[in-house]
mmCIF file of C-alpha atoms in Angstrom:
data_model
loop_
_atom_site.group_PDB
_atom_site.id
_atom_site.type_symbol
_atom_site.label_atom_id
_atom_site.label_comp_id
_atom_site.label_asym_id
_atom_site.label_seq_id
_atom_site.Cartn_x
_atom_site.Cartn_y
_atom_site.Cartn_z
ATOM 1 C CA MET A 93 -32.896 48.791 -57.119
ATOM 2 C CA GLU A 94 -32.390 45.126 -56.122
ATOM 3 C CA GLN A 95 -36.017 45.145 -54.942
ATOM 4 C CA LEU A 96 -37.280 46.812 -58.136
ATOM 5 C CA PHE A 97 -35.395 44.384 -60.243
ATOM 6 C CA LEU A 98 -36.865 41.403 -58.294
ATOM 7 C CA LEU A 99 -40.369 42.856 -58.853
ATOM 8 C CA ILE A 100 -39.716 43.147 -62.780
ATOM 9 C CA VAL A 101 -38.474 39.634 -62.951
ATOM 10 C CA LEU A 102 -41.346 38.267 -60.934
ATOM 11 C CA ALA A 103 -43.991 40.019 -63.066
ATOM 12 C CA LEU A 104 -42.345 38.751 -66.430
ATOM 13 C CA GLY A 105 -41.623 35.214 -64.995
ATOM 14 C CA GLY A 106 -44.878 34.616 -62.888
ATOM 15 C CA GLY A 107 -44.976 31.509 -60.427
ATOM 16 C CA SER A 108 -41.850 29.757 -61.628
ATOM 17 C CA THR A 109 -39.753 32.666 -60.986
ATOM 18 C CA LEU A 110 -41.142 33.189 -57.717
ATOM 19 C CA ALA A 111 -40.409 29.842 -56.423
ATOM 20 C CA SER A 112 -36.559 29.939 -57.642
ATOM 21 C CA SER A 113 -36.263 33.243 -55.866
ATOM 22 C CA VAL A 114 -37.029 31.674 -52.498
ATOM 23 C CA LYS A 115 -34.322 29.767 -50.746
ATOM 24 C CA ILE A 116 -34.572 27.949 -47.484
ATOM 25 C CA ILE A 117 -31.328 27.100 -45.422
ATOM 26 C CA ASN A 118 -31.636 24.587 -42.596
ATOM 27 C CA GLN A 119 -30.699 25.046 -39.199
ATOM 28 C CA GLY A 120 -26.969 24.653 -38.707
ATOM 29 C CA ASN A 121 -26.177 25.338 -42.555
ATOM 30 C CA GLU A 122 -25.039 28.379 -44.390
ATOM 31 C CA ALA A 123 -24.870 29.068 -47.967
ATOM 32 C CA LEU A 124 -22.894 31.725 -50.216
ATOM 33 C CA VAL A 125 -24.478 33.670 -52.881
ATOM 34 C CA GLU A 126 -22.655 35.158 -55.999
ATOM 35 C CA ARG A 127 -23.946 37.484 -58.315
ATOM 36 C CA PHE A 128 -22.278 37.964 -61.792
ATOM 37 C CA GLY A 129 -19.449 35.827 -60.511
ATOM 38 C CA SER A 130 -18.276 37.866 -57.380
ATOM 39 C CA TYR A 131 -19.251 37.047 -53.804
ATOM 40 C CA HIS A 132 -22.550 38.951 -52.901
ATOM 41 C CA LYS A 133 -24.054 37.641 -49.616
ATOM 42 C CA LYS A 134 -24.444 34.709 -47.150
ATOM 43 C CA LEU A 135 -27.555 33.151 -46.515
ATOM 44 C CA GLN A 136 -28.581 32.440 -42.958
ATOM 45 C CA PRO A 137 -30.831 29.536 -41.610
ATOM 46 C CA GLY A 138 -34.449 30.041 -42.511
ATOM 47 C CA LEU A 139 -36.188 31.731 -45.293
ATOM 48 C CA ASN A 140 -34.008 33.720 -47.938
ATOM 49 C CA ILE A 141 -34.784 35.651 -51.056
ATOM 50 C CA VAL A 142 -32.519 35.820 -54.068
ATOM 51 C CA VAL A 143 -32.720 37.365 -57.265
ATOM 52 C CA PRO A 144 -33.352 34.704 -60.209
ATOM 53 C CA VAL A 145 -30.838 34.884 -63.112
ATOM 54 C CA LEU A 146 -28.540 37.374 -61.161
ATOM 55 C CA ASP A 147 -27.926 35.372 -57.979
ATOM 56 C CA ARG A 148 -26.367 31.812 -57.693
ATOM 57 C CA ILE A 149 -25.728 29.755 -54.619
ATOM 58 C CA VAL A 150 -22.204 28.441 -55.025
ATOM 59 C CA PHE A 151 -21.533 26.811 -51.645
ATOM 60 C CA ARG A 152 -23.910 25.450 -49.135
ATOM 61 C CA GLU A 153 -22.235 23.654 -46.030
ATOM 62 C CA THR A 154 -22.887 22.841 -42.240
ATOM 63 C CA ILE A 155 -21.343 24.879 -39.686
ATOM 64 C CA ARG A 156 -21.696 22.063 -37.111
ATOM 65 C CA GLU A 157 -18.554 20.161 -35.903
ATOM 66 C CA LYS A 158 -17.627 17.343 -38.322
ATOM 67 C CA VAL A 159 -15.362 14.376 -37.982
ATOM 68 C CA LEU A 160 -12.232 13.911 -40.508
ATOM 69 C CA ASP A 161 -11.062 10.386 -40.546
ATOM 70 C CA ILE A 162 -7.283 10.408 -41.239
ATOM 71 C CA PRO A 163 -6.031 7.014 -42.795
ATOM 72 C CA PRO A 164 -3.066 5.319 -41.777
ATOM 73 C CA GLN A 165 0.073 6.949 -42.701
ATOM 74 C CA LYS A 166 3.795 5.592 -42.621
ATOM 75 C CA CYS A 167 6.269 7.394 -40.484
ATOM 76 C CA ILE A 168 9.706 7.351 -39.269
ATOM 77 C CA THR A 169 10.715 7.955 -35.761
ATOM 78 C CA ARG A 170 13.717 9.947 -34.641
ATOM 79 C CA ASP A 171 15.363 6.446 -33.801
ATOM 80 C CA ASN A 172 14.627 5.106 -37.400
ATOM 81 C CA VAL A 173 11.751 2.799 -36.618
ATOM 82 C CA GLY A 174 8.887 2.738 -39.067
ATOM 83 C CA ILE A 175 5.559 2.860 -37.851
ATOM 84 C CA GLU A 176 1.810 3.532 -39.036
ATOM 85 C CA VAL A 177 -0.311 6.151 -37.426
ATOM 86 C CA ASP A 178 -3.940 7.104 -38.146
ATOM 87 C CA ALA A 179 -5.905 9.941 -36.313
ATOM 88 C CA VAL A 180 -9.445 11.442 -35.907
ATOM 89 C CA VAL A 181 -9.697 15.221 -36.299
ATOM 90 C CA TYR A 182 -12.746 17.222 -34.987
ATOM 91 C CA TRP A 183 -13.369 20.384 -36.896
ATOM 92 C CA ARG A 184 -15.991 23.014 -37.937
ATOM 93 C CA ILE A 185 -16.277 25.858 -40.441
ATOM 94 C CA VAL A 186 -16.366 29.332 -38.459
ATOM 95 C CA ASP A 187 -16.052 31.503 -41.629
ATOM 96 C CA MET A 188 -17.883 30.283 -44.700
ATOM 97 C CA GLU A 189 -16.329 32.920 -46.928
ATOM 98 C CA LYS A 190 -12.906 31.951 -46.189
ATOM 99 C CA ALA A 191 -13.601 28.176 -46.206
ATOM 100 C CA TRP A 192 -14.890 28.624 -49.960
ATOM 101 C CA TYR A 193 -12.455 31.235 -51.458
ATOM 102 C CA LYS A 194 -9.273 30.709 -49.445
ATOM 103 C CA VAL A 195 -8.860 26.996 -50.270
ATOM 104 C CA GLU A 196 -9.943 25.022 -53.345
ATOM 105 C CA ASN A 197 -10.755 21.611 -51.810
ATOM 106 C CA LEU A 198 -11.025 22.150 -47.966
ATOM 107 C CA GLN A 199 -11.282 18.563 -46.907
ATOM 108 C CA SER A 200 -8.468 17.323 -49.028
ATOM 109 C CA ALA A 201 -6.295 20.240 -47.713
ATOM 110 C CA MET A 202 -7.339 19.236 -44.210
ATOM 111 C CA VAL A 203 -6.211 15.663 -44.634
ATOM 112 C CA ASN A 204 -2.901 16.609 -46.381
ATOM 113 C CA LEU A 205 -2.198 19.141 -43.597
ATOM 114 C CA VAL A 206 -2.945 16.669 -40.789
ATOM 115 C CA LEU A 207 -0.753 13.970 -42.275
ATOM 116 C CA THR A 208 2.079 16.200 -42.767
ATOM 117 C CA GLN A 209 1.914 17.397 -39.181
ATOM 118 C CA ILE A 210 1.594 14.054 -37.805
ATOM 119 C CA ARG A 211 4.925 12.943 -39.911
ATOM 120 C CA ALA A 212 6.667 15.982 -38.345
ATOM 121 C CA GLU A 213 5.596 15.332 -34.832
ATOM 122 C CA MET A 214 6.470 11.372 -34.939
ATOM 123 C CA GLY A 215 9.897 12.316 -36.447
ATOM 124 C CA GLN A 216 10.816 14.131 -33.399
ATOM 125 C CA LEU A 217 10.155 11.504 -31.062
ATOM 126 C CA GLU A 218 11.567 8.118 -30.380
ATOM 127 C CA LEU A 219 9.529 4.804 -30.438
ATOM 128 C CA ASP A 220 8.931 4.562 -26.667
ATOM 129 C CA GLN A 221 7.883 8.224 -26.570
ATOM 130 C CA THR A 222 5.162 7.744 -29.223
ATOM 131 C CA PHE A 223 3.178 5.369 -26.819
ATOM 132 C CA THR A 224 3.821 7.266 -23.512
ATOM 133 C CA ALA A 225 3.394 10.780 -24.721
ATOM 134 C CA ARG A 226 0.026 10.457 -26.745
ATOM 135 C CA THR A 227 -1.555 13.162 -24.773
ATOM 136 C CA GLN A 228 1.291 15.605 -25.281
ATOM 137 C CA ILE A 229 1.266 14.754 -29.140
ATOM 138 C CA ASN A 230 -2.466 15.263 -29.428
ATOM 139 C CA GLU A 231 -2.208 18.757 -27.635
ATOM 140 C CA ILE A 232 0.649 19.712 -29.925
ATOM 141 C CA LEU A 233 -1.161 18.683 -33.045
ATOM 142 C CA LEU A 234 -4.270 20.490 -32.026
ATOM 143 C CA GLN A 235 -2.373 23.727 -31.559
ATOM 144 C CA ASP A 236 -0.526 23.283 -35.034
ATOM 145 C CA LEU A 237 -3.589 22.404 -36.847
ATOM 146 C CA ASP A 238 -5.565 25.178 -35.288
ATOM 147 C CA ILE A 239 -3.043 27.760 -36.245
ATOM 148 C CA ALA A 240 -2.421 26.369 -39.832
ATOM 149 C CA THR A 241 -6.226 26.278 -40.791
ATOM 150 C CA ASP A 242 -7.239 29.569 -39.401
ATOM 151 C CA PRO A 243 -6.734 31.246 -42.837
ATOM 152 C CA TRP A 244 -9.321 28.750 -44.056
ATOM 153 C CA GLY A 245 -11.962 29.781 -41.733
ATOM 154 C CA VAL A 246 -11.774 26.498 -39.830
ATOM 155 C CA LYS A 247 -11.603 25.799 -36.152
ATOM 156 C CA VAL A 248 -9.932 22.492 -35.281
ATOM 157 C CA THR A 249 -11.445 21.532 -31.766
ATOM 158 C CA ARG A 250 -9.912 18.137 -31.047
ATOM 159 C CA VAL A 251 -7.128 15.641 -32.311
ATOM 160 C CA GLU A 252 -7.000 12.139 -31.307
ATOM 161 C CA LEU A 253 -4.345 9.522 -32.491
ATOM 162 C CA ARG A 254 -6.144 6.202 -32.614
ATOM 163 C CA ASP A 255 -3.382 3.618 -33.582
ATOM 164 C CA ILE A 256 0.261 3.661 -33.465
ATOM 165 C CA ILE A 257 1.579 0.393 -35.175
ATOM 166 C CA PRO A 258 5.072 -0.481 -35.523
ATOM 167 C CA SER A 259 6.214 -2.727 -38.197
ATOM 168 C CA LYS A 260 6.212 -6.538 -37.742
ATOM 169 C CA ALA A 261 9.844 -6.698 -36.930
ATOM 170 C CA VAL A 262 9.594 -4.095 -34.487
ATOM 171 C CA GLN A 263 6.567 -5.751 -32.910
ATOM 172 C CA GLU A 264 8.465 -8.935 -32.754
ATOM 173 C CA SER A 265 11.449 -7.280 -30.994
ATOM 174 C CA MET A 266 9.039 -5.470 -28.619
ATOM 175 C CA GLU A 267 7.474 -8.750 -27.711
ATOM 176 C CA LEU A 268 10.733 -10.144 -26.914
ATOM 177 C CA GLN A 269 11.796 -7.233 -24.765
ATOM 178 C CA MET A 270 8.519 -7.297 -22.828
ATOM 179 C CA ALA A 271 9.060 -11.173 -22.224
ATOM 180 C CA ALA A 272 12.520 -10.461 -21.093
ATOM 181 C CA GLU A 273 11.353 -7.515 -18.821
ATOM 182 C CA ARG A 274 8.466 -9.591 -17.385
ATOM 183 C CA ARG A 275 11.058 -12.531 -16.520
ATOM 184 C CA LYS A 276 13.330 -9.897 -14.953
ATOM 185 C CA ARG A 277 10.521 -8.517 -12.865
ATOM 186 C CA ALA A 278 9.317 -12.056 -11.801
ATOM 187 C CA SER A 279 13.132 -12.856 -10.898
ATOM 188 C CA ILE A 280 13.285 -9.558 -8.953
ATOM 189 C CA LEU A 281 9.707 -10.237 -7.223
ATOM 190 C CA THR A 282 10.903 -13.732 -6.358
ATOM 191 C CA SER A 283 14.233 -12.783 -4.982
ATOM 192 C CA GLU A 284 12.428 -10.082 -2.928
ATOM 193 C CA GLY A 285 9.978 -12.601 -1.801
ATOM 194 C CA ASP A 286 12.757 -14.845 -0.610
ATOM 195 C CA ARG A 287 14.627 -12.143 1.040
ATOM 196 C CA GLU A 288 11.632 -11.054 2.959
ATOM 197 C CA SER A 289 10.968 -14.644 3.993
ATOM 198 C CA ALA A 290 14.485 -15.219 5.197
ATOM 199 C CA VAL A 291 14.378 -11.958 7.154
ATOM 200 C CA ASN A 292 11.150 -12.637 8.559
ATOM 201 C CA SER A 293 12.399 -16.099 9.524
ATOM 202 C CA ALA A 294 15.507 -14.752 11.205
ATOM 203 C CA LYS A 295 13.401 -12.140 13.089
ATOM 204 C CA GLY A 296 11.018 -14.946 14.194
ATOM 205 C CA LYS A 297 13.900 -17.189 15.475
ATOM 206 C CA ALA A 298 15.625 -14.206 17.188
ATOM 207 C CA GLU A 299 12.433 -13.179 18.929
ATOM 208 C CA ALA A 300 11.756 -16.642 20.021
ATOM 209 C CA GLN A 301 15.060 -16.936 21.397
ATOM 210 C CA VAL A 302 14.807 -13.755 23.308
ATOM 211 C CA LEU A 303 11.272 -14.727 24.628
ATOM 212 C CA GLU A 304 12.843 -18.106 25.609
ATOM 213 C CA ALA A 305 15.563 -16.479 27.370
ATOM 214 C CA GLU A 306 13.236 -13.824 29.145
ATOM 215 C CA ALA A 307 11.048 -17.004 30.143
ATOM 216 C CA GLN A 308 14.081 -18.827 31.569
ATOM 217 C CA GLN A 309 15.241 -15.807 33.417
ATOM 218 C CA LYS A 310 11.839 -15.316 35.001
ATOM 219 C CA ALA A 311 11.621 -19.097 35.779
ATOM 220 C CA THR A 312 15.316 -18.736 37.392
ATOM 221 C CA ILE A 313 14.134 -15.788 39.321
ATOM 222 C CA LEU A 314 10.829 -17.248 40.505
ATOM 223 C CA GLN A 315 12.658 -20.575 41.441
ATOM 224 C CA ALA A 316 15.334 -18.681 43.412
ATOM 225 C CA GLU A 317 12.691 -16.513 45.006
ATOM 226 C CA ALA A 318 10.712 -19.626 45.993
ATOM 227 C CA GLN A 319 13.828 -21.378 47.400
ATOM 228 C CA GLN A 320 14.777 -18.268 49.277
ATOM 229 C CA LYS A 321 11.214 -18.191 50.756
ATOM 230 C CA THR A 322 11.571 -21.857 51.489
ATOM 231 C CA ILE A 323 14.876 -21.490 53.310
ATOM 232 C CA ILE A 324 13.429 -18.317 55.216
ATOM 233 C CA MET A 325 10.305 -20.362 56.282
ATOM 234 C CA GLN A 326 12.545 -23.440 57.426
ATOM 235 C CA ALA A 327 14.828 -21.436 59.176
ATOM 236 C CA GLN A 328 11.808 -19.745 60.858
ATOM 237 C CA ALA A 329 10.339 -23.194 61.549
ATOM 238 C CA GLU A 330 13.543 -24.369 63.116
ATOM 239 C CA ARG A 331 13.910 -21.299 65.126
ATOM 240 C CA GLN A 332 10.422 -21.532 66.270
ATOM 241 C CA GLN A 333 11.190 -25.284 67.161
ATOM 242 C CA GLN A 334 14.027 -24.446 69.145
ATOM 243 C CA ILE A 335 12.212 -21.646 70.914
ATOM 244 C CA LEU A 336 9.455 -24.205 71.863
ATOM 245 C CA GLN A 337 12.147 -26.770 72.800
ATOM 246 C CA ALA A 338 13.916 -24.066 75.086
ATOM 247 C CA GLN A 339 10.669 -23.194 76.524
ATOM 248 C CA ALA A 340 9.570 -26.747 77.319
ATOM 249 C CA THR A 341 13.037 -27.416 78.555
ATOM 250 C CA SER A 342 12.815 -24.414 80.916
ATOM 251 C CA GLU A 343 9.322 -25.386 82.135
ATOM 252 C CA ALA A 344 10.383 -28.816 82.520
ATOM 253 C CA LEU A 345 13.382 -27.694 84.669
ATOM 254 C CA GLN A 346 11.185 -25.473 86.765
ATOM 255 C CA ILE A 347 8.741 -28.195 87.378
ATOM 256 C CA ILE A 348 11.534 -30.660 88.425
ATOM 257 C CA ALA A 349 13.148 -27.679 90.629
ATOM 258 C CA LYS A 350 9.751 -27.194 92.436
ATOM 259 C CA ILE A 351 9.168 -30.915 92.863
ATOM 260 C CA LEU A 352 12.801 -31.224 94.409
ATOM 261 C CA GLN A 353 12.135 -28.491 96.745
ATOM 262 C CA THR A 354 8.890 -29.841 97.873
ATOM 263 C CA GLU A 355 9.542 -33.668 97.849
ATOM 264 C CA PRO A 356 12.510 -34.752 99.591
ATOM 265 C CA HIS A 357 12.632 -38.451 98.026
ATOM 266 C CA ALA A 358 12.487 -36.873 94.786
ATOM 267 C CA ALA A 359 16.103 -36.774 94.194
ATOM 268 C CA GLU A 360 16.437 -40.486 94.320
ATOM 269 C CA ALA A 361 13.658 -40.958 91.815
ATOM 270 C CA LEU A 362 15.474 -38.487 89.564
ATOM 271 C CA GLN A 363 18.655 -40.337 89.643
ATOM 272 C CA PHE A 364 16.773 -43.574 88.563
ATOM 273 C CA LEU A 365 15.170 -41.950 85.999
ATOM 274 C CA ILE A 366 18.393 -40.370 84.489
ATOM 275 C CA ALA A 367 20.143 -43.889 84.705
ATOM 276 C CA GLN A 368 17.406 -45.730 82.977
ATOM 277 C CA HIS A 369 17.281 -43.099 80.235
ATOM 278 C CA TYR A 370 21.150 -43.433 79.737
ATOM 279 C CA LEU A 371 20.581 -47.282 79.479
ATOM 280 C CA ASP A 372 17.822 -46.934 76.898
ATOM 281 C CA MET A 373 19.951 -44.596 74.836
ATOM 282 C CA GLY A 374 22.686 -47.196 74.659
ATOM 283 C CA LYS A 375 20.257 -49.765 73.710
ATOM 284 C CA GLN A 376 18.972 -47.757 70.855
ATOM 285 C CA ILE A 377 22.432 -47.072 69.485
ATOM 286 C CA GLY A 378 22.854 -50.533 69.605
ATOM 287 C CA SER A 379 19.873 -51.590 67.552
ATOM 288 C CA SER A 380 20.673 -49.070 64.652
ATOM 289 C CA ASP A 381 21.174 -50.323 61.113
ATOM 290 C CA SER A 382 24.769 -49.019 61.107
ATOM 291 C CA SER A 383 27.511 -50.760 62.530
ATOM 292 C CA LYS A 384 28.554 -48.841 65.759
ATOM 293 C CA VAL A 385 30.399 -50.000 68.670
ATOM 294 C CA MET A 386 29.866 -48.296 72.133
ATOM 295 C CA PHE A 387 32.365 -48.651 74.600
ATOM 296 C CA MET A 388 30.817 -47.925 78.439
ATOM 297 C CA ASP A 389 32.695 -48.235 81.601
ATOM 298 C CA PRO A 390 30.232 -49.772 84.041
ATOM 299 C CA ARG A 391 32.087 -47.890 86.754
ATOM 300 C CA SER A 392 31.392 -44.588 85.137
ATOM 301 C CA ILE A 393 27.543 -44.960 85.375
ATOM 302 C CA PRO A 394 27.436 -44.445 89.124
ATOM 303 C CA GLY A 395 29.873 -41.597 88.979
ATOM 304 C CA THR A 396 27.741 -39.971 86.162
ATOM 305 C CA ILE A 397 24.518 -40.460 88.153
ATOM 306 C CA GLU A 398 26.315 -38.989 91.489
ATOM 307 C CA GLY A 399 27.641 -35.896 89.301
ATOM 308 C CA MET A 400 24.058 -35.317 88.229
ATOM 309 C CA ARG A 401 22.749 -35.644 91.864
ATOM 310 C CA SER A 402 25.122 -33.166 93.097
ATOM 311 C CA MET A 403 23.978 -30.658 90.370
ATOM 312 C CA ILE A 404 20.465 -31.198 91.255
ATOM 313 C CA SER A 405 21.520 -30.812 95.138
ATOM 314 C CA ASP A 406 23.464 -27.616 94.283
ATOM 315 C CA GLY A 407 20.324 -26.451 92.527
ATOM 316 C CA ASN A 408 18.014 -27.279 95.383
ATOM 317 C CA ARG A 409 20.236 -25.110 97.672
ATOM 318 C CA GLU A 410 19.924 -22.133 95.523
#
């Protein structure tokens, strides 16, 4: 019936009617057609045919994602601080019929809905939370707006809060607070630095004292070992000297004994040598720097010599 009516109209109207019945919809767009004031059909991208006079395009819109710029809005936080918040909403139409027939002015309705949701969410947060929980706020707004706009055939894909601006008085208070916080942190860092420096200095002194004590201990041990070695070597040297002297004395006595046995007049010569040695020893004692007095009985010299002679004679008999 529709095609027959279209052919009759085209036959009566000619070329102008044919041109008005052809509608071209660009890619990414859709259009709604009404017939006699009621919804008839939706035109898809490409070439479409409508019936002149009967059909009328009432709504043509893109189904691509669009950006909705939300103007700054005054809000009150839970701790009664006034702030201004603006946002950006990314959305697109997924159902053209709902977007036209369910709401009168879609964009105005979107703006008012977003502002209402922003005021509601900001009223549940304190001022500090609005700066630290921005990501969470964006996610909550996205969920709420997506649910609220579903009856309108709209899909909200992303919500971003751009600026959260407190009042001037609050900004001044925040600046004073931040300045105080910075001074506090600087004082803490300075004190921690001084404490670490003092601790490191004390550790360094303690380690130096320990190293010095260890060095002194090692030096004392080495010195004691050196002294011990020196004493041992001196004792060994004295012992070796005494052994050599004893050996020399023994060899000398053996030589003297052999001579006395073989030479009959050797005893008188030995007596003369002993007497001369005895006199030389007295002379040396007398020429010493220290003051000494040596008492010698001249009569004792012959007796001493005679005693030594008897000893030598007894040795010769043996």
